[in-house]
Amino acid sequence: MNTPHESAVLVAEEFVALYGREPEGVWQAPGRINLIGEHTDYNDGFVLPVALPHAARVAVARRDDGRVRVHSSQGDGVVVEFTVDSMAPGSVEGWAAYPAGALWVLREEGHAVPGIDLHLDSEVPFGAGLSSSAALQCAVLLACDELLGLGIERPRLARLAQRAENDYVGAPVGVMDQTASLCCTEGAALFLDTRDMSQRQVPLDLAAGGLVLLVVDTRVEHGHADGAYRHRRAGCERSADLLGVKALRDVDVEAADGAALDALLARLPEEELRRLTRHVVTENARVLAAERLLAAGELRALGPVLTAGHASQRDDFAISCPQSDTAVDTALAHGALGARQTGGGFGGCVIVLTEPVRVAGISAAIEAAYAAEDGWNAPAFFTATPAPGARRLG
Ligand code: ADP
Ligand code: MG
C-alpha cells in the first residue's frame, strides 16, 4: 500500500487529468473492523470498532455553476453529473448515490452547498464488511465540512453520514461505521455509546501484548440494503416494543446471564424474537466486558469474548455463513485465542486474535479448508493495526 501522502498525490493527479484543474484539497476516511458489538448500533447499544489503514480518498474543488461531477476509480468509469438543486433521494442511483447523499444531507441541514467536482479512490474493498460505504461518505462529508468551513462536530457528521445512507441510499444501517471512520484514533479502539454518541478511546497495543489481529476476507459479499438486515432490525424494534423499552439497549445487561434473561425472553411470543433479543442483550454485555479487558490490558482474555460473540451471531442472530463459520472454527482449531465474523454479516471478514507465530499456520489452514469446498472463493488475509480516523491529507 502507498503511504497516505503518496496516495494523496496520486488522487490529486487523477483529479487534474479528469477535470483539467487542480483540486482544492484531498481528504481521506478509513474503513474499519469492529472488535465486538454487532447489530447493537441500531438498538441504541455499544460498539467497539477500530479504524483500518485502508481508506477512501477524495480530491475536491468547488464550482460556481451549481453543477456536481463525481468520479470514482472503482466506479463505472463514468463521470456522473447532476445539479445541487436537483438532488433528492432517488435522483442519483448506483455508486454515485453515496457521494450524492453526502452532499444532499448537508443541504437538508440548511448548509449552502455549492457546485463541486469530486474524484474518489478507495482501498477499502466493497461489501467485505469493512465499511467501504461509510469511508466514502465520511471522506466527502469531512471534505465539504472543512472546505466550506461548516465546523460540524465529528459525532454529528457521523449522524449526517448515517442519514445519507439511510434516506438517500436506502440502507437501514446504524451509526457505528460512520463514527468509526470519523472518530477513531491511531493505536486505539473506539468505545461508543450509540444512544448519546458519547465515546472514549481505548488504547489497543496489540504488539505490546504479543498479539495480532488477523483479518480473513471470506470473499463472500454481503448486502446491507437487502431484506435480511431490514428484517432483523424490524424484529429488534418489535421486541423492544413488546418488552416496553425504548430500545433493546434498555434491557438491563445484568440480565445477560441465566435465569433473569430467560424470564425476560419468555415474555416474547416468538422464538425468532427471543433469539434476536438474546443476541443484542448479550452482545451489549460483551462490548462492556471487552472494553473493561482492554482498559485493564488483558488482551488475551478478549479471545473468548470474541468467540462467544461469533456463536451468538451464528446461532441467535443468524447472520453468519458457512465460510465465516469455517474461518472461525479453523482458526480456533489452530490455536487462535478468539475469532468472529465482523461487520453486518452474511460473509465479509472474520477477525482472529492470535500470536504472530500462528498467523502463517492459521492462514494456510483456512486456505486449505476453503479449497476443499466446491465453489468457495479463495480467502484473502491481512493484519490490522489501529489507524487514525478521517483527516485532510493535502
Ligand atoms: P461495505 O460498506 O461493507 O463495504 P456496502 O454494501 O455498505 O458494503 O457498500 C458498498 C457499496 O458502496 C458499493 O457497492 C458501492 O456502491 C459503494 N462504494 C464503496 N466504495 C466505493 C468506491 N471507492 N467507489 C464507488 N463506489 C463505492
Ligand atoms: Mg457499508
Short mmCIF file of C-alpha atoms and ligand atoms in Angstrom, two decimals:
data_model
loop_
_atom_site.label_atom_id
_atom_site.label_comp_id
_atom_site.label_asym_id
_atom_site.label_seq_id
_atom_site.Cartn_x
_atom_site.Cartn_y
_atom_site.Cartn_z
CA MET A 1 0.00 0.00 0.00
CA ASN A 2 1.23 3.56 -0.75
CA THR A 3 1.68 5.94 2.18
CA PRO A 4 -1.33 8.25 2.67
CA HIS A 5 0.66 11.16 1.25
CA GLU A 6 1.76 9.25 -1.86
CA SER A 7 -1.87 8.31 -2.35
CA ALA A 8 -2.97 11.92 -1.91
CA VAL A 9 -0.58 12.99 -4.67
CA LEU A 10 -1.95 10.26 -6.95
CA VAL A 11 -5.57 11.19 -6.28
CA ALA A 12 -4.77 14.85 -6.95
CA GLU A 13 -3.02 13.93 -10.24
CA GLU A 14 -6.01 11.86 -11.32
CA PHE A 15 -8.26 14.80 -10.47
CA VAL A 16 -6.21 17.07 -12.74
CA ALA A 17 -6.31 14.52 -15.56
CA LEU A 18 -10.10 14.19 -15.22
CA TYR A 19 -11.18 17.77 -14.71
CA GLY A 20 -8.29 19.82 -16.11
CA ARG A 21 -7.71 21.84 -12.96
CA GLU A 22 -6.14 21.50 -9.51
CA PRO A 23 -8.16 20.22 -6.54
CA GLU A 24 -8.50 22.49 -3.52
CA GLY A 25 -7.60 19.63 -1.21
CA VAL A 26 -7.54 15.87 -0.58
CA TRP A 27 -9.23 14.16 2.38
CA GLN A 28 -9.35 10.55 3.48
CA ALA A 29 -11.59 8.45 5.69
CA PRO A 30 -10.80 4.87 6.74
CA GLY A 31 -12.68 1.59 6.70
CA ARG A 32 -12.99 -0.26 9.99
CA ILE A 33 -13.22 -3.60 11.69
CA ASN A 34 -15.49 -3.98 14.65
CA LEU A 35 -13.91 -5.83 17.59
CA ILE A 36 -17.30 -6.59 19.12
CA GLY A 37 -20.82 -5.15 19.17
CA GLU A 38 -22.64 -6.34 16.06
CA HIS A 39 -26.16 -5.10 15.23
CA THR A 40 -26.16 -3.23 18.53
CA ASP A 41 -25.85 0.23 16.96
CA TYR A 42 -29.45 0.48 15.73
CA ASN A 43 -30.57 -0.79 19.15
CA ASP A 44 -29.02 2.27 20.88
CA GLY A 45 -26.26 -0.01 22.20
CA PHE A 46 -22.48 -0.22 22.44
CA VAL A 47 -19.80 -0.91 19.81
CA LEU A 48 -16.00 -1.17 19.81
CA PRO A 49 -14.58 -0.56 16.32
CA VAL A 50 -11.01 0.07 15.14
CA ALA A 51 -10.05 2.13 12.07
CA LEU A 52 -8.05 0.37 9.34
CA PRO A 53 -5.12 1.75 7.35
CA HIS A 54 -7.33 1.17 4.26
CA ALA A 55 -9.05 4.42 3.35
CA ALA A 56 -11.22 6.18 0.80
CA ARG A 57 -9.67 9.38 -0.55
CA VAL A 58 -11.37 12.27 -2.23
CA ALA A 59 -9.93 15.21 -4.17
CA VAL A 60 -12.31 18.17 -4.25
CA ALA A 61 -12.71 21.56 -5.91
CA ARG A 62 -15.71 23.87 -5.77
CA ARG A 63 -17.52 25.16 -8.87
CA ASP A 64 -19.56 28.31 -9.22
CA ASP A 65 -22.30 26.97 -11.53
CA GLY A 66 -24.20 24.68 -9.13
CA ARG A 67 -23.17 21.54 -11.01
CA VAL A 68 -21.73 18.43 -9.36
CA ARG A 69 -19.41 15.99 -11.09
CA VAL A 70 -18.33 12.78 -9.36
CA HIS A 71 -15.93 10.10 -10.49
CA SER A 72 -14.50 7.06 -8.70
CA SER A 73 -11.56 4.90 -9.70
CA GLN A 74 -13.70 2.00 -8.50
CA GLY A 75 -16.89 3.24 -10.18
CA ASP A 76 -18.17 2.52 -13.66
CA GLY A 77 -15.61 4.71 -15.46
CA VAL A 78 -18.21 7.41 -16.00
CA VAL A 79 -18.23 10.95 -14.60
CA VAL A 80 -21.71 11.26 -13.08
CA GLU A 81 -23.18 14.78 -13.35
CA PHE A 82 -26.11 16.42 -11.64
CA THR A 83 -27.01 19.78 -10.14
CA VAL A 84 -27.10 20.69 -6.47
CA ASP A 85 -30.70 21.86 -6.93
CA SER A 86 -31.88 18.55 -8.39
CA MET A 87 -30.59 16.35 -5.57
CA ALA A 88 -33.33 14.30 -3.95
CA PRO A 89 -33.37 10.67 -2.82
CA GLY A 90 -33.65 8.53 -5.95
CA SER A 91 -32.31 11.23 -8.30
CA VAL A 92 -28.82 9.67 -8.39
CA GLU A 93 -28.50 5.90 -8.40
CA GLY A 94 -25.73 3.29 -8.28
CA TRP A 95 -22.40 4.01 -6.58
CA ALA A 96 -22.74 7.78 -7.12
CA ALA A 97 -25.69 7.80 -4.68
CA TYR A 98 -23.13 7.59 -1.85
CA PRO A 99 -21.31 10.88 -2.60
CA ALA A 100 -24.58 12.49 -3.78
CA GLY A 101 -26.23 11.50 -0.49
CA ALA A 102 -23.42 13.15 1.46
CA LEU A 103 -23.99 16.45 -0.39
CA TRP A 104 -27.77 16.10 -0.12
CA VAL A 105 -27.72 15.69 3.65
CA LEU A 106 -25.65 18.86 4.12
CA ARG A 107 -28.21 20.72 2.06
CA GLU A 108 -31.04 19.17 4.09
CA GLU A 109 -29.31 20.57 7.17
CA GLY A 110 -29.58 24.03 5.69
CA HIS A 111 -25.98 24.50 4.56
CA ALA A 112 -25.30 26.30 1.30
CA VAL A 113 -23.70 23.59 -0.86
CA PRO A 114 -22.01 24.92 -3.99
CA GLY A 115 -21.29 23.05 -7.18
CA ILE A 116 -18.34 20.72 -6.78
CA ASP A 117 -16.01 18.35 -8.65
CA LEU A 118 -15.10 15.16 -6.78
CA HIS A 119 -12.72 12.35 -7.59
CA LEU A 120 -12.68 9.29 -5.33
CA ASP A 121 -10.23 6.44 -4.93
CA SER A 122 -10.52 3.82 -2.20
CA GLU A 123 -8.51 0.92 -0.82
CA VAL A 124 -11.45 -0.41 1.17
CA PRO A 125 -12.86 -3.46 -0.62
CA PHE A 126 -16.63 -3.25 -1.31
CA GLY A 127 -19.07 -5.42 0.55
CA ALA A 128 -16.34 -7.07 2.65
CA GLY A 129 -17.78 -5.89 5.95
CA LEU A 130 -15.01 -3.27 6.25
CA SER A 131 -17.36 -0.39 5.59
CA SER A 132 -16.33 0.98 2.23
CA SER A 133 -19.64 2.86 2.07
CA ALA A 134 -19.06 4.85 5.28
CA ALA A 135 -15.43 5.53 4.28
CA LEU A 136 -16.64 7.05 1.02
CA GLN A 137 -19.37 9.17 2.57
CA CYS A 138 -17.27 10.32 5.52
CA ALA A 139 -14.43 11.39 3.22
CA VAL A 140 -16.87 13.52 1.21
CA LEU A 141 -18.59 14.93 4.30
CA LEU A 142 -15.36 15.86 6.07
CA ALA A 143 -14.01 17.43 2.87
CA CYS A 144 -17.14 19.57 2.50
CA ASP A 145 -17.21 20.44 6.20
CA GLU A 146 -13.63 21.71 6.16
CA LEU A 147 -13.66 23.26 2.69
CA LEU A 148 -16.89 25.15 3.37
CA GLY A 149 -15.88 26.00 6.95
CA LEU A 150 -19.05 24.46 8.41
CA GLY A 151 -17.45 23.42 11.71
CA ILE A 152 -19.70 20.40 12.27
CA GLU A 153 -18.52 18.23 15.19
CA ARG A 154 -17.46 14.76 14.14
CA PRO A 155 -20.11 12.78 16.04
CA ARG A 156 -22.73 14.99 14.38
CA LEU A 157 -21.08 14.47 10.99
CA ALA A 158 -21.34 10.72 11.62
CA ARG A 159 -25.09 11.09 12.24
CA LEU A 160 -25.39 13.01 8.96
CA ALA A 161 -23.49 10.28 7.11
CA GLN A 162 -25.87 7.72 8.61
CA ARG A 163 -28.86 9.76 7.49
CA ALA A 164 -27.39 9.99 3.99
CA GLU A 165 -27.02 6.20 3.85
CA ASN A 166 -30.47 5.58 5.38
CA ASP A 167 -32.51 8.14 3.48
CA TYR A 168 -30.61 8.71 0.23
CA VAL A 169 -29.01 5.33 -0.49
CA GLY A 170 -31.80 3.40 1.25
CA ALA A 171 -29.68 1.16 3.51
CA PRO A 172 -31.07 0.90 7.07
CA VAL A 173 -27.64 0.95 8.76
CA GLY A 174 -26.81 2.15 12.29
CA VAL A 175 -24.21 4.77 13.17
CA MET A 176 -21.18 2.65 14.03
CA ASP A 177 -19.35 2.63 10.69
CA GLN A 178 -19.54 6.37 10.17
CA THR A 179 -18.48 7.16 13.74
CA ALA A 180 -15.56 4.74 13.50
CA SER A 181 -14.40 6.33 10.26
CA LEU A 182 -14.61 9.87 11.64
CA CYS A 183 -13.73 9.47 15.32
CA CYS A 184 -11.24 6.59 15.69
CA THR A 185 -7.66 7.45 16.64
CA GLU A 186 -4.41 5.67 15.91
CA GLY A 187 -3.50 2.91 18.36
CA ALA A 188 -6.95 2.72 19.95
CA ALA A 189 -10.34 1.09 19.70
CA LEU A 190 -13.33 3.42 19.95
CA PHE A 191 -15.84 2.64 22.68
CA LEU A 192 -19.09 4.24 21.52
CA ASP A 193 -22.47 4.51 23.16
CA THR A 194 -24.69 4.92 20.10
CA ARG A 195 -27.57 6.37 22.14
CA ASP A 196 -25.88 9.63 23.05
CA MET A 197 -22.73 9.31 20.88
CA SER A 198 -20.55 9.51 23.99
CA GLN A 199 -17.24 7.82 23.31
CA ARG A 200 -13.79 7.12 24.59
CA GLN A 201 -10.57 5.94 23.03
CA VAL A 202 -9.41 2.64 24.50
CA PRO A 203 -5.68 2.04 23.86
CA LEU A 204 -5.11 -1.15 21.89
CA ASP A 205 -1.43 -2.01 21.67
CA LEU A 206 -1.55 -5.48 20.19
CA ALA A 207 2.21 -5.71 19.63
CA ALA A 208 2.96 -4.93 23.28
CA GLY A 209 0.58 -7.73 24.22
CA GLY A 210 2.39 -10.14 21.86
CA LEU A 211 -0.71 -10.44 19.67
CA VAL A 212 -2.06 -9.61 16.23
CA LEU A 213 -5.48 -9.25 14.70
CA LEU A 214 -5.59 -11.29 11.53
CA VAL A 215 -8.37 -10.26 9.16
CA VAL A 216 -9.71 -13.02 6.91
CA ASP A 217 -11.74 -11.82 3.94
CA THR A 218 -14.14 -14.69 3.26
CA ARG A 219 -14.78 -13.20 -0.19
CA VAL A 220 -18.49 -13.67 0.34
CA GLU A 221 -20.08 -10.30 -0.44
CA HIS A 222 -22.80 -9.20 1.90
CA GLY A 223 -25.55 -6.75 1.02
CA HIS A 224 -26.76 -4.29 3.67
CA ALA A 225 -29.70 -2.94 1.80
CA ASP A 226 -31.19 -6.39 1.49
CA GLY A 227 -34.18 -7.76 3.31
CA ALA A 228 -32.32 -9.84 5.89
CA TYR A 229 -30.81 -6.79 7.58
CA ARG A 230 -34.12 -4.91 7.49
CA HIS A 231 -35.97 -7.96 8.84
CA ARG A 232 -33.69 -8.27 11.85
CA ARG A 233 -33.84 -4.58 12.56
CA ALA A 234 -37.64 -4.70 12.49
CA GLY A 235 -37.59 -7.75 14.79
CA CYS A 236 -35.43 -5.91 17.32
CA GLU A 237 -37.80 -2.93 17.25
CA ARG A 238 -40.83 -5.20 17.76
CA SER A 239 -39.13 -6.94 20.68
CA ALA A 240 -38.32 -3.62 22.32
CA ASP A 241 -41.99 -2.60 21.96
CA LEU A 242 -43.21 -5.87 23.42
CA LEU A 243 -40.81 -5.55 26.35
CA GLY A 244 -41.91 -1.95 26.94
CA VAL A 245 -38.48 -0.40 26.44
CA LYS A 246 -37.37 2.34 24.05
CA ALA A 247 -34.68 0.13 22.53
CA LEU A 248 -33.15 -3.25 23.32
CA ARG A 249 -30.22 -1.41 24.85
CA ASP A 250 -32.52 -0.61 27.77
CA VAL A 251 -32.73 -4.25 28.76
CA ASP A 252 -30.53 -4.43 31.82
CA VAL A 253 -27.23 -6.07 30.87
CA GLU A 254 -27.27 -7.73 34.29
CA ALA A 255 -29.97 -9.81 32.66
CA ALA A 256 -27.45 -11.06 30.12
CA ASP A 257 -26.87 -14.19 32.16
CA GLY A 258 -29.03 -17.12 33.04
CA ALA A 259 -32.39 -17.03 34.72
CA ALA A 260 -33.07 -13.28 34.50
CA LEU A 261 -32.57 -13.37 30.75
CA ASP A 262 -34.74 -16.48 30.35
CA ALA A 263 -37.55 -14.82 32.29
CA LEU A 264 -37.31 -11.75 30.12
CA LEU A 265 -37.26 -13.70 26.88
CA ALA A 266 -40.29 -15.73 27.99
CA ARG A 267 -42.30 -12.52 27.61
CA LEU A 268 -41.73 -12.58 23.85
CA PRO A 269 -44.26 -14.54 21.78
CA GLU A 270 -41.98 -15.91 19.04
CA GLU A 271 -38.78 -17.92 19.08
CA GLU A 272 -37.22 -15.62 16.47
CA LEU A 273 -37.79 -12.54 18.62
CA ARG A 274 -36.30 -14.35 21.61
CA ARG A 275 -33.17 -15.17 19.63
CA LEU A 276 -32.74 -11.66 18.21
CA THR A 277 -33.17 -10.17 21.67
CA ARG A 278 -30.78 -12.60 23.31
CA HIS A 279 -28.11 -11.67 20.78
CA VAL A 280 -28.46 -7.93 21.31
CA VAL A 281 -28.62 -8.13 25.11
CA THR A 282 -25.65 -10.49 25.43
CA GLU A 283 -23.71 -8.62 22.75
CA ASN A 284 -24.02 -5.33 24.63
CA ALA A 285 -22.71 -7.13 27.73
CA ARG A 286 -19.80 -8.48 25.66
CA VAL A 287 -18.86 -4.98 24.45
CA LEU A 288 -18.76 -3.75 28.05
CA ALA A 289 -16.69 -6.78 29.06
CA ALA A 290 -14.29 -6.29 26.14
CA GLU A 291 -13.85 -2.61 26.94
CA ARG A 292 -13.00 -3.49 30.56
CA LEU A 293 -10.46 -6.09 29.43
CA LEU A 294 -8.77 -3.70 27.01
CA ALA A 295 -8.63 -0.96 29.64
CA ALA A 296 -7.03 -3.45 32.05
CA GLY A 297 -4.53 -4.55 29.38
CA GLU A 298 -5.87 -8.11 29.47
CA LEU A 299 -5.76 -8.60 25.74
CA ARG A 300 -5.58 -12.39 25.74
CA ALA A 301 -8.81 -12.60 27.71
CA LEU A 302 -10.54 -10.82 24.84
CA GLY A 303 -10.33 -14.03 22.80
CA PRO A 304 -13.22 -15.94 24.39
CA VAL A 305 -15.41 -12.82 24.28
CA LEU A 306 -14.91 -12.61 20.51
CA THR A 307 -15.65 -16.29 20.06
CA ALA A 308 -18.81 -16.06 22.18
CA GLY A 309 -19.86 -13.12 20.00
CA HIS A 310 -19.48 -15.29 16.92
CA ALA A 311 -21.60 -18.07 18.40
CA SER A 312 -24.28 -15.52 19.20
CA GLN A 313 -24.40 -14.11 15.69
CA ARG A 314 -24.35 -17.60 14.22
CA ASP A 315 -26.93 -19.26 16.49
CA ASP A 316 -29.14 -16.42 17.69
CA PHE A 317 -28.96 -13.57 15.20
CA ALA A 318 -28.48 -15.97 12.25
CA ILE A 319 -26.18 -13.69 10.26
CA SER A 320 -23.21 -15.98 9.73
CA CYS A 321 -22.49 -18.18 6.73
CA PRO A 322 -20.53 -21.41 6.13
CA GLN A 323 -17.40 -19.55 5.00
CA SER A 324 -17.32 -17.39 8.14
CA ASP A 325 -18.00 -20.36 10.43
CA THR A 326 -15.24 -22.35 8.74
CA ALA A 327 -12.74 -19.49 9.14
CA VAL A 328 -13.63 -19.13 12.85
CA ASP A 329 -13.56 -22.88 13.60
CA THR A 330 -10.31 -23.43 11.68
CA ALA A 331 -8.57 -20.51 13.39
CA LEU A 332 -9.60 -21.80 16.82
CA ALA A 333 -8.51 -25.33 15.95
CA HIS A 334 -5.09 -23.91 15.05
CA GLY A 335 -4.52 -22.11 18.31
CA ALA A 336 -6.22 -18.74 17.91
CA LEU A 337 -7.33 -17.10 21.16
CA GLY A 338 -10.61 -16.00 19.64
CA ALA A 339 -12.33 -15.31 16.33
CA ARG A 340 -15.55 -13.85 14.98
CA GLN A 341 -17.20 -12.55 11.85
CA THR A 342 -17.06 -8.73 11.84
CA GLY A 343 -19.46 -6.29 10.17
CA GLY A 344 -23.10 -6.56 9.20
CA GLY A 345 -22.94 -10.27 8.46
CA PHE A 346 -23.63 -12.88 5.79
CA GLY A 347 -19.95 -13.05 4.86
CA GLY A 348 -17.46 -10.21 4.70
CA CYS A 349 -14.50 -10.56 7.04
CA VAL A 350 -13.59 -12.63 10.08
CA ILE A 351 -11.16 -11.28 12.71
CA VAL A 352 -8.80 -13.65 14.50
CA LEU A 353 -6.92 -12.75 17.70
CA THR A 354 -3.70 -14.72 17.88
CA GLU A 355 0.06 -14.68 18.38
CA PRO A 356 2.16 -13.58 15.37
CA VAL A 357 3.84 -17.02 15.11
CA ARG A 358 0.49 -18.67 14.46
CA VAL A 359 -0.60 -16.40 11.58
CA ALA A 360 1.01 -18.46 8.81
CA GLY A 361 -0.40 -21.74 10.09
CA ILE A 362 -3.90 -20.38 10.63
CA SER A 363 -3.94 -18.72 7.18
CA ALA A 364 -2.73 -21.89 5.45
CA ALA A 365 -5.32 -24.00 7.27
CA ILE A 366 -8.16 -21.64 6.32
CA GLU A 367 -6.96 -21.56 2.71
CA ALA A 368 -6.92 -25.36 2.62
CA ALA A 369 -10.36 -25.62 4.22
CA TYR A 370 -11.82 -23.25 1.60
CA ALA A 371 -10.07 -25.03 -1.27
CA ALA A 372 -11.70 -28.30 -0.16
CA GLU A 373 -15.19 -26.82 -0.69
CA ASP A 374 -16.87 -26.57 -4.07
CA GLY A 375 -17.31 -23.06 -5.39
CA TRP A 376 -15.80 -21.13 -2.46
CA ASN A 377 -13.61 -18.17 -3.39
CA ALA A 378 -10.04 -18.26 -2.07
CA PRO A 379 -9.88 -16.17 1.14
CA ALA A 380 -7.61 -13.12 1.49
CA PHE A 381 -5.65 -12.08 4.60
CA PHE A 382 -4.11 -9.04 6.23
CA THR A 383 -3.23 -8.00 9.76
CA ALA A 384 -4.92 -4.92 11.21
CA THR A 385 -3.27 -2.19 13.28
CA PRO A 386 -5.48 0.59 14.67
CA ALA A 387 -5.13 3.52 12.25
CA PRO A 388 -6.20 7.19 12.51
CA GLY A 389 -9.70 8.40 11.69
CA ALA A 390 -10.63 10.70 8.81
CA ARG A 391 -8.36 13.67 8.07
CA ARG A 392 -7.11 16.12 5.48
CA LEU A 393 -4.05 14.92 3.57
CA GLY A 394 -3.16 17.86 1.43
P1 ADP B 1 -19.44 -2.17 2.85
O1 ADP B 1 -19.72 -0.81 3.39
O2 ADP B 1 -19.45 -3.21 3.93
O3 ADP B 1 -18.19 -2.27 2.04
P2 ADP B 1 -21.89 -1.65 1.46
O4 ADP B 1 -22.81 -2.52 0.70
O5 ADP B 1 -22.41 -0.91 2.62
O6 ADP B 1 -20.62 -2.54 1.87
O7 ADP B 1 -21.27 -0.56 0.48
C1 ADP B 1 -20.66 -0.96 -0.73
C2 ADP B 1 -21.07 -0.01 -1.85
O8 ADP B 1 -20.50 1.29 -1.61
C3 ADP B 1 -20.53 -0.42 -3.19
O9 ADP B 1 -21.38 -1.35 -3.81
C4 ADP B 1 -20.51 0.92 -3.94
O10 ADP B 1 -21.79 1.25 -4.45
C5 ADP B 1 -20.17 1.91 -2.84
N1 ADP B 1 -18.74 2.19 -2.83
C6 ADP B 1 -17.86 1.95 -1.81
N2 ADP B 1 -16.60 2.37 -2.13
C7 ADP B 1 -16.69 2.88 -3.39
C8 ADP B 1 -15.74 3.47 -4.29
N3 ADP B 1 -14.46 3.59 -3.98
N4 ADP B 1 -16.21 3.89 -5.48
C9 ADP B 1 -17.50 3.75 -5.83
N5 ADP B 1 -18.42 3.21 -5.03
C10 ADP B 1 -18.05 2.78 -3.83
MG MG B 2 -21.48 -0.25 4.36
#
